[in-house]
Amino acid sequence: MNKHHESTGPSDEQQITLRGPAELADALPYLMGFHPNDSVVMVALHGGRGRFGGRLRLGIPQSAHEWPSVAEQLAECLIKGSERRGGRPDAIVVFLCQDPAEGETGSQAMERLRPFAQRLRIACGALDVPVLEALCISGDRFWSYVCPDARCCPAEGNPLAMQGTSVMAATAAYAGIQVRGSLREMESRLAPHPGGAGREQQRALDTAGSALVPKLLDEESRKEVVSATLDLARRLMERLEQAPAATPSLCDLNDDRLISHEEAAAVILGLQDRETRDRAAEWMEGPEAASALRLWRALARRCVAPYEEHAAAPLTLAGWVSWSTGDEPAARVALGLALRLDPGYTFAQLLHEACNQGLDPETLRRCLRGERSTRTTRRGRGTGRVAGARAVRVQASGRRRTRPGSARPGAVPGRRRPGRLRSQGRRGTRTGR
C-alpha cells in the first residue's frame, strides 16, 4: 500500500500519513465528518504521495441493475470536478459502507457489493485514473477488494479500530475535527416524526394550503404572502434565539415545541415561493444564522406526508446556512436530502455542486448582501421591490444527471421559468425552484 497524506486542519502543514487499508478505513469518518451509512464514498488522490483531494458520497443504489450507470456517473463526476478545481486525480480510493442485511453476515454483504466495487474500478480505469484501494466497511469490520494478501486482508475481514484510539483520531482531535455520529443520525434530525402530532401538522398544512394557494396565483396577493411569511419566520427565529441552549436532541425537541402547527404550515407553504426562499437565504451569517438554521431544521421536520417534497425548501436553506457558516458535512447531508425528495430542485442542485467542488460560499454571500442592499435602497426611495426579481444563482458547470432517490453529487440543473407553478393537489403549489 502507498502512503496517503491528509490535511487534517485549516493549515496545509498539519498532515498525517495513512498506511494500509486499516488506517484508511479508520480515517473515513474524519474525512466526511460523520460515519457514512449505506453509502459509496470516492476520494481523489493527488501527487506521488497520495494527497487527499475532492470527495463525494452517494447512497448505494438498491438495485444492482443501476450499478454500472451509477459507477460511470460517479467516476466522471469526481474526475471532472477535480479537473475544474485545477488538478486531475492521479488515483482514487473507494469506500462501500453498508451494514449487513437481516440474516446476512458482514462477509456476505462484502461479496454482495463486490460487483459494484468492480464496476467503480472499471469506470475509473476507463477514464485513465486507477483505483488504488477499494474497501468495504460492514458492521465493525472492513475488507479490501484490491489487496490479495490474506495475511493482512483475510477473508473474514479485519476489525475496525476502537473509536478514538487511533493515530488519526488523536490527530483529528488536536486539529479540532469532529465526527457527528452516523449519517443516519444526522438525517434523523431533519426527518418528520410519525405519530399524532404528524396528523395535526397535516391538517394545518391542508388548511394553510387552501388559504395560501389562491394568493400565490395572484401577483398582488403573492407580495402579501412574501411579506407575511418573512415576518413570521423572523418572529420564530427570535423566539428560538431566546430559548436556552441544550444538547442537539433536546434542542430539536424544544424547538418543535416552540413552533405551533399553524405557524409551521404558514412558513412551509410560503417558502414554496422562490422569491420568499431567496430572501430567507439572506439570513446566512452573524447572530441570525444560528436561529435561522434551527428554524429551517424544525420546518423540515414538519413536512409530514403527503407534504414530504415541501421539505426541499427548508432543507436547502438549512444546507446553505450550514455551508455558509463552515459546516460542510451538515450542508451536504441537508442538500442531499433535499435532492432525494425533489431531484429537480434547482437551488439545491447548484449549492450541492458548489459545496462538493470546494467553492467559497463568500461569492454567494456577496450576491445576497447585494440583493438586500438594493432592496433597502429601493424601499428608502419609495419604489419597493419589483415582484419576480431574479433569483441569486451559483455558477457551476458539468452535466446534469437526475437519479430519483440519490444524493446526486455534482448535478447541474437546467433552467426553470421564474414564477412557474406546479400543482401539488392537496399539498398546495410550488413557485419556481
CSV table of C-alpha atoms in Angstrom, one decimal, residues 1-7 15-24 27 43-53 90-93 132-133:
chain,number,residue,atom,x,y,z
A,1,MET,CA,0.0,0.0,0.0
A,2,ASN,CA,1.1,3.5,-0.7
A,3,LYS,CA,1.1,6.2,1.9
A,4,HIS,CA,-1.6,8.9,1.9
A,5,HIS,CA,-1.4,12.3,3.4
A,6,GLU,CA,-4.4,14.2,4.5
A,7,SER,CA,-4.7,17.7,5.6
A,15,GLN,CA,-0.6,16.2,7.9
A,16,ILE,CA,-0.9,12.6,8.8
A,17,THR,CA,0.4,9.6,7.0
A,18,LEU,CA,-2.0,6.7,6.5
A,19,ARG,CA,-0.5,3.3,5.8
A,20,GLY,CA,-2.6,0.5,4.5
A,21,PRO,CA,-6.3,-0.4,4.4
A,22,ALA,CA,-6.8,-0.3,8.2
A,23,GLU,CA,-5.8,3.3,8.6
A,24,LEU,CA,-7.8,4.3,5.5
A,27,ALA,CA,-9.8,7.8,8.5
A,43,VAL,CA,-11.9,10.2,-2.7
A,44,ALA,CA,-9.4,11.7,-5.2
A,45,LEU,CA,-5.7,11.3,-4.6
A,46,HIS,CA,-3.1,13.8,-6.0
A,47,GLY,CA,0.6,13.5,-6.4
A,48,GLY,CA,3.1,10.7,-5.9
A,49,ARG,CA,2.4,10.8,-2.1
A,50,GLY,CA,-1.3,10.5,-2.5
A,51,ARG,CA,-2.6,13.8,-1.0
A,52,PHE,CA,-6.4,13.6,-0.5
A,53,GLY,CA,-8.5,15.9,-2.7
A,90,ASP,CA,-3.7,10.6,-10.0
A,91,ALA,CA,-5.7,7.8,-8.2
A,92,ILE,CA,-8.9,7.2,-6.4
A,93,VAL,CA,-9.9,5.4,-3.1
A,132,LEU,CA,-5.6,2.5,-5.6
A,133,GLU,CA,-7.8,0.9,-2.9
